[in-house]
Short mmCIF file of C-alpha atoms and ligand atoms in Angstrom, two decimals:
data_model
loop_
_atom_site.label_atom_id
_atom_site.label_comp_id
_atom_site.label_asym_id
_atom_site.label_seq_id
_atom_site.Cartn_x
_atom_site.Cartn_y
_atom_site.Cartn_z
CA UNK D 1 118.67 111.58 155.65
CA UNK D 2 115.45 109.32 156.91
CA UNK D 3 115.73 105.89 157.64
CA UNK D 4 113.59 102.77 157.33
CA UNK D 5 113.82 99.55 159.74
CA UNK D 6 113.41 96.13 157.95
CA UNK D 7 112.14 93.27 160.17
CA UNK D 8 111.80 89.81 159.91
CA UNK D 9 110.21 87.56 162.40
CA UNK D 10 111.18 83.82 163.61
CA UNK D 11 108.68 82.58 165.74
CA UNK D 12 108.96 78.66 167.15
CA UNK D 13 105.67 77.71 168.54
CA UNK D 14 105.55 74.24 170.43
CA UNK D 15 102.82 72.03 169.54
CA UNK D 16 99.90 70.96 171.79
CA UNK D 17 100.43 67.21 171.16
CA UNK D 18 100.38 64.60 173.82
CA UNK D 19 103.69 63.00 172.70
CA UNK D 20 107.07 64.12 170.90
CA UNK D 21 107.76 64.42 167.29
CA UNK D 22 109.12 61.30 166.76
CA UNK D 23 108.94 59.15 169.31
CA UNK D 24 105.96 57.94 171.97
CA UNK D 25 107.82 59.96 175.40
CA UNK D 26 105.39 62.78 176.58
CA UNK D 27 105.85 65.99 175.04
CA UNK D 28 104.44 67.76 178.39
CA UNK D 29 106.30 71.26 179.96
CA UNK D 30 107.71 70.35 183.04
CA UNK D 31 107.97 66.68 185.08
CA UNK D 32 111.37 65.20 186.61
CA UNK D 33 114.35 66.16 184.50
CA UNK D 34 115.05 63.44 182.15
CA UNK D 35 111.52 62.13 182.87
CA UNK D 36 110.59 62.07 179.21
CA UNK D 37 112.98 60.42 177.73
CA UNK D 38 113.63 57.01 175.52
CA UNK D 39 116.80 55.77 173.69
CA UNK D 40 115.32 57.42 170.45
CA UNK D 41 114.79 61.07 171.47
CA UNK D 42 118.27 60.74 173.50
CA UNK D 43 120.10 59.68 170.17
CA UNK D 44 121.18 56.31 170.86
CA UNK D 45 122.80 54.38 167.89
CA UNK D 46 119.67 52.54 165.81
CA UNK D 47 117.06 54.37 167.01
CA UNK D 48 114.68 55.44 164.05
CA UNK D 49 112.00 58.29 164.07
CA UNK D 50 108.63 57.54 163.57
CA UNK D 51 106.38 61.13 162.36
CA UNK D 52 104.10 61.79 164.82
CA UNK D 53 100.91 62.30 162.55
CA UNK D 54 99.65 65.38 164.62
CA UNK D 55 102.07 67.05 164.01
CA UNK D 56 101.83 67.31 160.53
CA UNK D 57 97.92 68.02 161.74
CA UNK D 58 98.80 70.81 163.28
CA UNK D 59 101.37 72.18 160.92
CA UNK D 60 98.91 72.08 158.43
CA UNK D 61 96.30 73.76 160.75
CA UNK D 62 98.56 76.65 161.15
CA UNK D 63 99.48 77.00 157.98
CA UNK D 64 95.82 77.29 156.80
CA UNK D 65 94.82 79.35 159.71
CA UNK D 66 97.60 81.55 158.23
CA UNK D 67 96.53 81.35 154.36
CA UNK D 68 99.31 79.47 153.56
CA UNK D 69 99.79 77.26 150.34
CA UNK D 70 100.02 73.56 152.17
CA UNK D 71 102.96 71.47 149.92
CA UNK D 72 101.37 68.36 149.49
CA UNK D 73 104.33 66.33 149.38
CA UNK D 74 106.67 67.58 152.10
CA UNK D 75 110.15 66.19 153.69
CA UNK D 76 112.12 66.13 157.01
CA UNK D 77 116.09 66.98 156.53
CA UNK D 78 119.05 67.52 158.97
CA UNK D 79 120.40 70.42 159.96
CA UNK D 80 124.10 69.44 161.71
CA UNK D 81 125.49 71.20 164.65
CA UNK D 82 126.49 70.07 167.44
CA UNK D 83 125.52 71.35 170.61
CA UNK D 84 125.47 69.50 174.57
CA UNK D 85 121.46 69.89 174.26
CA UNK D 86 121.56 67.89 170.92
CA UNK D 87 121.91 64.25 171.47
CA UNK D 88 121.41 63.38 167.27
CA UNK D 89 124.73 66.04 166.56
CA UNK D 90 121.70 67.45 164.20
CA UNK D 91 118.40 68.81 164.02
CA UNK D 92 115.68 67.02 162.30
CA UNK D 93 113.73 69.92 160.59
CA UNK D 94 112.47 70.75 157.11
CA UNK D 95 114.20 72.78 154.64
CA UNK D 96 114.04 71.55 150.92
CA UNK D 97 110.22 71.37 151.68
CA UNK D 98 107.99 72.72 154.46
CA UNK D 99 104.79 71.56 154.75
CA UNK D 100 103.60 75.66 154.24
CA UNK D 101 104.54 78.24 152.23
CA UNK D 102 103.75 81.79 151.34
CA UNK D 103 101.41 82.97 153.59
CA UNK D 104 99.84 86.25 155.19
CA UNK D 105 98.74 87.40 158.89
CA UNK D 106 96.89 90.81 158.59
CA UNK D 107 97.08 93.16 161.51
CA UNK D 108 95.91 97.16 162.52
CA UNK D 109 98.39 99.40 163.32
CA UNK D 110 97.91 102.91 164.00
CA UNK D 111 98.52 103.65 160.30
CA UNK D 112 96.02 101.38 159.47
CA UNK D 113 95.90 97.66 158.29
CA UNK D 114 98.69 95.81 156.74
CA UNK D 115 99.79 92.20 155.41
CA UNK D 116 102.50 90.59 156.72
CA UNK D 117 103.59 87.95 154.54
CA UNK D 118 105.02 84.28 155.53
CA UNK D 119 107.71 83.17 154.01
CA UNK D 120 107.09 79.46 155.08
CA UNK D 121 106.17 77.07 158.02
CA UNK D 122 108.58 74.08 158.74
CA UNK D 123 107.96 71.04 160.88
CA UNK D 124 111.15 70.68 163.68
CA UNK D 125 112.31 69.04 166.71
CA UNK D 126 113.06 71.17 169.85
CA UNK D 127 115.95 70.79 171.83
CA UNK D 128 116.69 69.84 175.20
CA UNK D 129 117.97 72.21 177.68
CA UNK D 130 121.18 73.08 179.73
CA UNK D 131 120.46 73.56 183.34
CA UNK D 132 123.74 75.32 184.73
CA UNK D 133 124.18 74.97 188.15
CA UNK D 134 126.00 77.76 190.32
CA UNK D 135 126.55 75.77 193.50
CA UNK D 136 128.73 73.06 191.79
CA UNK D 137 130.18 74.92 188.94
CA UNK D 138 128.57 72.44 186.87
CA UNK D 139 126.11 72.59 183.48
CA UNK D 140 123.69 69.54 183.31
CA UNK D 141 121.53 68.66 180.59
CA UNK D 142 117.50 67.57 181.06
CA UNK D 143 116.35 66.05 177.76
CA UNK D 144 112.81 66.45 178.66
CA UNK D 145 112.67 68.97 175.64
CA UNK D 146 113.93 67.09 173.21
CA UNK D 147 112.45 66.50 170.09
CA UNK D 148 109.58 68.50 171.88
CA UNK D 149 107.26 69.40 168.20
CA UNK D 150 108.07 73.01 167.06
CA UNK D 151 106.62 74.69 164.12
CA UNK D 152 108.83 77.91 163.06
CA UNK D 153 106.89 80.22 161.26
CA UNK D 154 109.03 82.69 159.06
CA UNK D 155 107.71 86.13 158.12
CA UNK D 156 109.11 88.32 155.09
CA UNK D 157 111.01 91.32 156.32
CA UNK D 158 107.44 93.23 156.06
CA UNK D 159 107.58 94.40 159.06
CA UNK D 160 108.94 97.81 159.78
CA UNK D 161 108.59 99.22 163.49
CA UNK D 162 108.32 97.57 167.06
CA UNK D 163 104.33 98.52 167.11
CA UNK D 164 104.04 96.02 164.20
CA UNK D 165 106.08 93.58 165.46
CA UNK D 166 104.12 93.38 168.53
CA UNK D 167 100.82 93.41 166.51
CA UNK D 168 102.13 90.74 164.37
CA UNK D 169 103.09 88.19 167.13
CA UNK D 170 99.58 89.05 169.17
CA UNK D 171 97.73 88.02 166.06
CA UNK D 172 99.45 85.84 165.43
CA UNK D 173 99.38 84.02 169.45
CA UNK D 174 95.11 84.66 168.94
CA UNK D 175 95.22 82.38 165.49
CA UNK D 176 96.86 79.76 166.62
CA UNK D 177 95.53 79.10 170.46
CA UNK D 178 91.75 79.37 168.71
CA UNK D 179 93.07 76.90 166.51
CA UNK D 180 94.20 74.93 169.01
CA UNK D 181 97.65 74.56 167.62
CA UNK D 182 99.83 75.44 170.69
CA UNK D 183 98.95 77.12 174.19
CA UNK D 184 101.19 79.93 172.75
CA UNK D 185 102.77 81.15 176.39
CA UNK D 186 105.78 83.17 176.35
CA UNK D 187 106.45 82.46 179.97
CA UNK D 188 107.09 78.46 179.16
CA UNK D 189 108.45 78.96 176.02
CA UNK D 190 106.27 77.39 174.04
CA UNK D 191 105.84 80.76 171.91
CA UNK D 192 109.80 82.18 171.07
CA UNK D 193 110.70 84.90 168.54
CA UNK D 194 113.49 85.57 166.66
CA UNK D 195 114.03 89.26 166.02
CA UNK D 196 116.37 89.86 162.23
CA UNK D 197 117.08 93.83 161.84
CA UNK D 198 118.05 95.86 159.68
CA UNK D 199 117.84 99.48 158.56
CA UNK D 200 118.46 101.47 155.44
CA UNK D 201 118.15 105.23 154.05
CA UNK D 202 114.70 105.35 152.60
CA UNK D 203 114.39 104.85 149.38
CA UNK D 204 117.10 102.10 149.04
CA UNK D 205 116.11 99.00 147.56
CA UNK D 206 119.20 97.43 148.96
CA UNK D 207 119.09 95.65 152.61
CA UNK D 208 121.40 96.61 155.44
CA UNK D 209 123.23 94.78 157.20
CA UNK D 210 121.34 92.82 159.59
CA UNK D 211 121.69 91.19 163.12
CA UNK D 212 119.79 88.87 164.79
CA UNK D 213 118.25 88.77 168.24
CA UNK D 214 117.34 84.78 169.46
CA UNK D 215 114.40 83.07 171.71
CA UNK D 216 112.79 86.31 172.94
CA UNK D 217 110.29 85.70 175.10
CA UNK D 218 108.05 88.51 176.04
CA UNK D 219 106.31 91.10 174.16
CA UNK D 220 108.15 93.62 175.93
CA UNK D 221 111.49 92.48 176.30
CA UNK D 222 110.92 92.51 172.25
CA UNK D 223 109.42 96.08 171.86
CA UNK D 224 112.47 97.34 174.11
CA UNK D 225 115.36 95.59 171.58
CA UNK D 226 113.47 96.25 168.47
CA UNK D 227 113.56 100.53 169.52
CA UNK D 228 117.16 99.56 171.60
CA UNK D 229 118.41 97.92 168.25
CA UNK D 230 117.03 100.46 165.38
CA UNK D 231 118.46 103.29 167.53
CA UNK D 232 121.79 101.25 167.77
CA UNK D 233 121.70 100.36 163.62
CA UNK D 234 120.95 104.22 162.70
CA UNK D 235 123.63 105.76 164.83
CA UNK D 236 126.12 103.46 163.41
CA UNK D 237 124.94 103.94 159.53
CA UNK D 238 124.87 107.79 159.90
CA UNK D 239 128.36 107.48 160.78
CA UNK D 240 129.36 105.59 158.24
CA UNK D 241 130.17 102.59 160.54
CA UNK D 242 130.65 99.39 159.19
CA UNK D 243 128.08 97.25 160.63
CA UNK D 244 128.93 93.30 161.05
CA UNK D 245 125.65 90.52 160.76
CA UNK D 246 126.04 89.02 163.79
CA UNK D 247 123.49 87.06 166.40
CA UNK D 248 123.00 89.02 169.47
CA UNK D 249 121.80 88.49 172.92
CA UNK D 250 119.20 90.97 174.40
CA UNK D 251 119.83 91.80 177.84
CA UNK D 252 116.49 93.03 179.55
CA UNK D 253 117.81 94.29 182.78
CA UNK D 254 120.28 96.09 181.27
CA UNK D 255 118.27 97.19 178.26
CA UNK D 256 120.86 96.76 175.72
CA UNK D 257 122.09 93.91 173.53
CA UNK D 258 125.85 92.46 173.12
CA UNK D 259 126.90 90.26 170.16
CA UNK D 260 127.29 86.89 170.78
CA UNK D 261 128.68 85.48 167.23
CA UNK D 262 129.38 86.47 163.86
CA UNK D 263 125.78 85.36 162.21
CA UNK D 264 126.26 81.66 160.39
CA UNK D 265 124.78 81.20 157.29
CA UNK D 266 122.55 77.97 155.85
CA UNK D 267 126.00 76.59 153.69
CA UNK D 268 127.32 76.37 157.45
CA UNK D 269 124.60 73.85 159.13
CA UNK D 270 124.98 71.40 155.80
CA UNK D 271 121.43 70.63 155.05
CA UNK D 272 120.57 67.52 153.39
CA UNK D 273 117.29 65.09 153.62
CA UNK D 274 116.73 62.55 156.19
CA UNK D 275 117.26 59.17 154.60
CA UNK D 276 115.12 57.62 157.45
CA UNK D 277 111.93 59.91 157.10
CA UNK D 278 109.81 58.63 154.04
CA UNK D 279 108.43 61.97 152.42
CA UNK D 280 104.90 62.60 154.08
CA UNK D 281 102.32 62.75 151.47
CA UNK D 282 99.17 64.73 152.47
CA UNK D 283 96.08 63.33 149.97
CA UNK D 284 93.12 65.10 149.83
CA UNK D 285 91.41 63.38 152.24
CA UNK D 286 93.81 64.30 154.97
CA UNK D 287 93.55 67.62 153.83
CA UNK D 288 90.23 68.55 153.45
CA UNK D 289 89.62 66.47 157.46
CA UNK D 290 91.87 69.05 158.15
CA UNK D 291 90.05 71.95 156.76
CA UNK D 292 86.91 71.35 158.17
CA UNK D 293 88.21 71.45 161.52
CA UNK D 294 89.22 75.14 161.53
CA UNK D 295 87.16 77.27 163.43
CA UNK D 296 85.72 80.52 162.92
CA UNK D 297 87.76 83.62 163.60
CA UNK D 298 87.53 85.49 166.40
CA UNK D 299 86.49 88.38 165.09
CA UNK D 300 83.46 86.37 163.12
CA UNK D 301 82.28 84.58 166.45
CA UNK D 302 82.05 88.05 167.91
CA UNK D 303 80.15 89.80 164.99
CA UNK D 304 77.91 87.02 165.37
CA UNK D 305 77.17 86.79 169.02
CA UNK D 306 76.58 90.33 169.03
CA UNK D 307 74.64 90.77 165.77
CA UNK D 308 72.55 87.38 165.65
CA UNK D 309 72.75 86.34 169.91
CA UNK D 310 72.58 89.70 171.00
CA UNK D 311 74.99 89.82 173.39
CA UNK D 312 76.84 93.22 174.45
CA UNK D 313 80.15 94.03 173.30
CA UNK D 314 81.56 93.56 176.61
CA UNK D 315 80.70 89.84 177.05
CA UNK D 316 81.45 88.94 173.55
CA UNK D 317 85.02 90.15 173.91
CA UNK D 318 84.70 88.15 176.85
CA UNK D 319 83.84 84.77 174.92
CA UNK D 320 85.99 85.05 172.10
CA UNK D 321 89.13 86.00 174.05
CA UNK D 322 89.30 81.91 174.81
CA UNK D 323 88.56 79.41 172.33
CA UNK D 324 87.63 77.12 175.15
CA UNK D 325 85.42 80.06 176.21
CA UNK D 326 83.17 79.74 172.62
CA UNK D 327 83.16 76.28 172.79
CA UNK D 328 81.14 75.84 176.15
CA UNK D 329 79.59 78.64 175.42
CA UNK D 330 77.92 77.57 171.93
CA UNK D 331 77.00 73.93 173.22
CA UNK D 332 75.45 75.38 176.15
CA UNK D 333 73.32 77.60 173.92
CA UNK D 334 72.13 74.84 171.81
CA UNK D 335 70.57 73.61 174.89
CA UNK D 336 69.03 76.38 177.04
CA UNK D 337 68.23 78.85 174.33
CA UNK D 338 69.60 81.76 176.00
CA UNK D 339 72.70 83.72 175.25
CA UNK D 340 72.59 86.14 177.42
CA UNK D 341 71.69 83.40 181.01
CA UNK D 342 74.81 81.38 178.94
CA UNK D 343 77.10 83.63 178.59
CA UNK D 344 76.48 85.13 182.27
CA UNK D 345 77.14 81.63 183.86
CA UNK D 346 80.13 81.19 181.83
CA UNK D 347 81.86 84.87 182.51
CA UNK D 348 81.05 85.01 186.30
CA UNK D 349 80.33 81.55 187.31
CA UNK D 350 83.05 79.44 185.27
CA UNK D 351 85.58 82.13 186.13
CA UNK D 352 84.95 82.20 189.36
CA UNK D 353 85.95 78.43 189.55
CA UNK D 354 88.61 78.65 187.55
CA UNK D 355 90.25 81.43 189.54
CA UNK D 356 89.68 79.99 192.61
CA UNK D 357 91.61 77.00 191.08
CA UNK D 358 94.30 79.23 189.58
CA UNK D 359 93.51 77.87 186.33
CA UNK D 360 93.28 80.05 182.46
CA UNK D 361 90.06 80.82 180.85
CA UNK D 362 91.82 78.51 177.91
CA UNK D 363 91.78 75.36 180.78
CA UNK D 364 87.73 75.70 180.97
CA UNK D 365 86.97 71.98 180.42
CA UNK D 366 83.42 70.96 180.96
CA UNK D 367 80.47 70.37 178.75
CA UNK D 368 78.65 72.76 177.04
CA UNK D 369 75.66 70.71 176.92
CA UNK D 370 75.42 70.11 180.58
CA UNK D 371 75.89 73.37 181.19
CA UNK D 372 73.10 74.62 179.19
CA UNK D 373 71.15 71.43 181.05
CA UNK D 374 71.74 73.31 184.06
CA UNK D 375 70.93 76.86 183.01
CA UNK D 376 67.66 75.57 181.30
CA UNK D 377 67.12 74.03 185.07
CA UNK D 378 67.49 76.83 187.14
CA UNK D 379 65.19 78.97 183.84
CA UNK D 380 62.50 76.39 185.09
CA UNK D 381 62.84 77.28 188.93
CA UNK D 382 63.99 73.11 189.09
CA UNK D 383 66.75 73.76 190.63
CA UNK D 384 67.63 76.92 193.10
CA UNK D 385 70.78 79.36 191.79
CA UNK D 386 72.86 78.71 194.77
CA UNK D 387 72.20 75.21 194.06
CA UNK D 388 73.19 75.17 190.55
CA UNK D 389 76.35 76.65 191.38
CA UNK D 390 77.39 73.46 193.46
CA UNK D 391 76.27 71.25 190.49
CA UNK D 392 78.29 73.46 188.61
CA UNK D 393 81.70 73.31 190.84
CA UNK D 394 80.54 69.11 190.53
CA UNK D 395 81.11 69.44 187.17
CA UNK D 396 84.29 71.19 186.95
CA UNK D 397 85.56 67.33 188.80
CA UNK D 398 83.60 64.97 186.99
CA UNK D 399 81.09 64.95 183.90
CA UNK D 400 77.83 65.01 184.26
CA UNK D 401 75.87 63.73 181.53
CA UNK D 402 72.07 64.08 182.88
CA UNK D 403 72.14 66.55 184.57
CA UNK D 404 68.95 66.49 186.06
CA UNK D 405 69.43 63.38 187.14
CA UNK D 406 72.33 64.04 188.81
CA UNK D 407 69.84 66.83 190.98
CA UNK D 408 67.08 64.31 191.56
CA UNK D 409 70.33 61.86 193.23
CA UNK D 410 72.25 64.56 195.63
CA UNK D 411 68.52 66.40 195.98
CA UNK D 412 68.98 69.69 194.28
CA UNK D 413 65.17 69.60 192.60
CA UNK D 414 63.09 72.52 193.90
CA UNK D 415 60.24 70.94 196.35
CA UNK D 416 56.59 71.50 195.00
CA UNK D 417 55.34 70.22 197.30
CA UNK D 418 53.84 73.14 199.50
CA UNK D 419 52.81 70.86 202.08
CA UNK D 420 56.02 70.01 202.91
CA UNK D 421 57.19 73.22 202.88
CA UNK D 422 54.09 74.65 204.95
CA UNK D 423 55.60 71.98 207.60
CA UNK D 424 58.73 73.78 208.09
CA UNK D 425 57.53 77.33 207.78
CA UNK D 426 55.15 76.05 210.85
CA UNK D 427 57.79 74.97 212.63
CA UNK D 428 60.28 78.11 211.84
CA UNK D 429 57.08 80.01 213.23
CA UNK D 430 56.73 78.39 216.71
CA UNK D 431 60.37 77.93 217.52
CA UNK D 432 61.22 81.98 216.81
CA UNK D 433 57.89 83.93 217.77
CA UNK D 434 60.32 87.20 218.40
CA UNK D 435 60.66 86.85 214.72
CA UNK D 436 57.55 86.84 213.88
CA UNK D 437 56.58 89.47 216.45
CA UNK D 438 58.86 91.91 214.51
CA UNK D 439 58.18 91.13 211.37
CA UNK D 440 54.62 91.97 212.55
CA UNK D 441 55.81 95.66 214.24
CA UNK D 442 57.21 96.27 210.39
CA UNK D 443 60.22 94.76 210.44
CA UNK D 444 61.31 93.98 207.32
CA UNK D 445 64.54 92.32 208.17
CA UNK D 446 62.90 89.59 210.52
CA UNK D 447 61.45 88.21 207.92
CA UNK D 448 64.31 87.27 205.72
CA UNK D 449 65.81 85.71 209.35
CA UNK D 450 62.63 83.16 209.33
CA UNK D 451 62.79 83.05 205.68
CA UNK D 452 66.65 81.96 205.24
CA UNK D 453 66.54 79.18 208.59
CA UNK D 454 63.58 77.91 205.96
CA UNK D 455 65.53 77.85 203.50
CA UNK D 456 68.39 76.00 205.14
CA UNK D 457 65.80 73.39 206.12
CA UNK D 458 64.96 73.06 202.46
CA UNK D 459 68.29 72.32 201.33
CA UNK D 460 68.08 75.56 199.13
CA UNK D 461 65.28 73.55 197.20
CA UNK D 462 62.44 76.07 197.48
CA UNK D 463 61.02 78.09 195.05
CA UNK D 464 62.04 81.43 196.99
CA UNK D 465 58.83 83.44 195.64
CA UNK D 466 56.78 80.30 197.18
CA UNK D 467 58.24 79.70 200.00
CA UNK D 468 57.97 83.92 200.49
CA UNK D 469 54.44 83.76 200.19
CA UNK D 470 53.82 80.93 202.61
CA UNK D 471 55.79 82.18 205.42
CA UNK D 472 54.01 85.42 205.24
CA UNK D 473 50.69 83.63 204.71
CA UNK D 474 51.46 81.45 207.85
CA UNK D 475 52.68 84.96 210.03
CA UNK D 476 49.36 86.38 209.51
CA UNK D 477 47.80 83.55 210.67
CA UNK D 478 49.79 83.29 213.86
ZN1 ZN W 1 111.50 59.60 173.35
MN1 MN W 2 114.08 76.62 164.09
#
C-alpha cells in the first residue's frame, strides 16, 4: 500500500516593532534580563493592556502580503494556562476573530508550483523565557520576552513532503522581511515553526492520527523531523500500530523525536474574549494606508531591473535578496541615472562596509539619494573613486544630506586647477630625478612612483587622466 504525508504548518513570527504588544517596554532581542519589563507585561494586579497600533499594522501587512481576507472588526481573547514564563496565568491572543483569514503562499517545488493555503493569521503575545541554570540547580525566569508581538500564521494541511515544507517557510521568510514585517531569523527566534503530521494510505479521505513537533528553529533541523517523523508514522501504520496525537520534541543531535505530552486540545486552554480589549475596528482608511505601503514582490523588482534597468541577472538577484538592498538602490537611481554605476556601489562598496562591520545586507541604512549624489559625483570626475569611498564609509555614521557640500568642507572636490597641480608635479620632478631618469630609459613603473607621491600631495583630488598628462608633459621637459 502507498502512503501520503499531511502537513500543517505553525509559524510565530515576532514583529519588528519598537515596543511590546501592549505595553510601552522595548520589544528589542536581547538587553539585561528583566531589562524590559513594567508592572503590566509582568502581570501585576490592575494593570490594563493598551493595543499597540503597529501591530495590528503589521498583522494586516502580512496578511495582505499573504492574500489574506483582513476581518475588519477583529478581537483579542485569553487563552489560560499556566506556565512559570506566563506572568497573566493566560495568553492574550485571538481566536473568535483574527485579524486574517484564508489565505495562500504559492511556492515551486520540483513537481512544479503549488498553493498553500492559510488557514488564518492571529495577533498574540510572546512569552518570557526560562533560563535554567546548571551550576545552582536552579530555573530563573527573564521576562524580557514577554508580551514580545507574535503573529502565528496557520497553514491548511496542504503541504505534503519536507521539500515543500521548506519551500513554504523560505517564501514565506522572503514575504514578510520585504514587507518589513519581522527580521524573520531562525537563530533569535523571531521566526518558529510548528510541525503537525500525519500520514494516511492514499486515497483516504480520512486524516491520521497526527503529532506535533513545537518551536523548530532551523530549516534543517525541520527537513530532518519531517523525513525522521513520516518514516516513524508509516512504519507504525503498516503495522497496524495504534498511533497516539501527542506533542513531541525533536532532538537534532540525536536525530530522532520523543513525545513529550499527550496533544491538548482548544476545549482544554478555555478560550473566551478579553473583557479589557475593546474590539479593534479597521475602517477603510486604515486599511487602504495600509495597502499602499506594500511593496513590490521580489520577483517583480527583479523582472524589472533586468528588463527596464538592464541590469544582469546576477546583480539583480543581488538587489532583491534585501529589501533594504532595493530601497537604496532605487533612490540612488532616481538621482544618478545609472543602474548599472548604482547597483555596483551598492553590491561591492556597501557590502564591503557592512561586512567589515559584521552587519546583514537587511541592516544597510543610508540614503539612497545621497548615494546616487555621490555616484553622479564621481560620473563627473568631482570627486576621485578612492575618495568617494571615504564619503561613503562617512555616511554609513552620519547622514549626509548635500553631499557635495559635504566634499567642498573635508576637500574631496577634484582640483581644476592645473596650475596648482603643475606646482606639485614640479616639485615631485626635482626631489626624485632617478624617477624621472627611468621613466625616461622606458620604465614604465617609475612613472606611476612620481605619479602616486602626486597624488598623495593632492589629497586624491586629481583628475588621474590630468594629472597623467602633466607629469609626463613636465618629464619631457626636464
Ligand atoms: Zn511592559
Ligand atoms: Mn501561538
Amino acid at each position: 500500500m502507498k502512503y501520503e504525508t499531511v502537513i500543517g504548518l505553525e509559524v510565530h513570527v515576532e514583529l519588528a516593532t519598537k515596543s511590546k504588544i501592549f505595553c510601552s517596554c522595548s520589544a528589542e532581542f536581547g538587553g539585561e534580563q528583566n531589562d524590559h519589563v513594567c508592572p503590566a507585561c509582568a502581570g501585576m494586579p490592575g494593570m490594563l493592556p493598551i493595543v499597540n497600533k503597529k501591530v495590528v499594522d503589521l498583522g494586516m501587512t502580512a496578511g495582505m502580503m499573504l492574500n489574506c481576507d483582513i476581518n475588519r472588526v477583529t478581537t483579542f481573547d485569553k487563552k489560560s494556562y499556566y506556565y512559570p514564563d506566563l506572568p497573566n496565568a493566560y495568553q492574550t491572543t485571538q481566536w473568535f476573530a483574527p485579524i486574517c483569514v484564508n489565505g495562500r503562499v504559492d511556492i515551486e517545488t520540483s513537481n512544479g508550483p503549488k498553493s498553500i493555503r492559510i488557514k488564518q493569521i492571529h495577533m498574540e503575545e510572546d512569552a518570557g523565557k526560562l533560563v535554567h541554570d546548571d551550576w545552582t540547580d536552579t530555573t530563573l525566569v527573564d521576562f524580557n520576552r514577554t508580551s514580545v508581538p507574535l503573529i502565528e500564521i496557520v497553514s491548511q494541511p496542504d503541504i505534503s513532503s519536507a521539500e515543500e515544507a521548506i519551500a513554504y517557510l523560505e517564501r514565506l521568510r522572503d514575504l514578510l522581511r520585504f514587507a518589513k514585517v519581522s527580521d524573520c531569523r531562525w537563530e533569535q527566534g523571531s521566526m518558529r515553526c510548528d510541525v503537525n503530521l500525519s500520514v494516511r494510505p492514499v486515497g483516504s479521505d480520512k486524516l491520521g492520527v497526527r503529532s506535533e513537533m513545537k518551536n523548530m528553529n532551523s530549516l534543517s533541523a525541520i527537513s530532518r523531523a519531517i523525513k525522521y517523523e513520516i518514516a516513524r508514522h508509516t512504519k507504525a501504520v503498516e503495522n497496524g500500530e495504534t498511533l497516539i496525537q501527542d506533542t513531541r520534541r525533536w532532538d537534532d543531535n540525536e536525530g530522532k523525536s520523543y513525545a513529550m505530552r499527550s496533544k491538548e486540545t482548544a476545549g482544554d486552554y478555555r478560550y473566551f474574549p478579553d473583557p479589557n480589549i475593546m474590539p479593534v475596528v479597521i475602517d477603510d482608511e486604515w486599511f487602504d494606508g495600509i495597502k499602499a505601503t506594500l511593496p513590490e514582490l521580489p520577483e517583480v523588482k527583479r523582472a524589472k531591473y533586468i528588463d527596464e534597468l538592464g541590469l544582469s541577472e546576477y546583480d539583480a538577484d543581488q538587489l532583491v535578496s534585501s529589501r533594504a538592498l532595493c530601497d537604496v538602490f532605487e533612490d540612488a537611481v532616481a538621482v544618478c541615472g545609472s543602474a548599472k554605476e548604482a547597483a555596483n556601489w551598492i553590491i561591492t562598496d556597501c557590502m564591503q562596509v557592512l561586512n567589515k562591520k559584521k552587519m546583514t545586507a537587511d541592516m544597510l541604512d543610508i540614503n539612497g539619494t545621497s548615494l546616487g549624489q555621490l555616484i553622479k559625483l564621481v560620473s563627473e570626475d568631482k570627486v576621485s573613486r578612492g575618495n568617494a569611498k571615504r564619503i561613503l564609509a562617512a555616511m554609513f555614521e552620519n547622514h549626509i544630506a548635500d553631499v557635495e557640500a559635504y566634499a567642498k568642507e573635508f576637500g574631496f572636490i577634484v582640483s581644476n586647477d592645473t596650475s596648482a597641480i603643475e606646482a606639485i608635479v614640479k616639485e615631485a620632478i626635482a626631489s626624485d630625478p632617478k624617477s624621472v631618469a627611468d621613466f625616461k630609459a622606458g620604465k614604465e613603473k617609475a612613472l606611476m612612483a612620481l605619479f602616486g607621491k602626486c597624488m598623495k600631495q593632492l589629497k586624491g583630488n586629481a583628475n588621474p587622466q590630468v594629472l597623467r598628462e602633466i607629469l609626463i608633459a613636465e618629464i619631457n621637459k626636464a
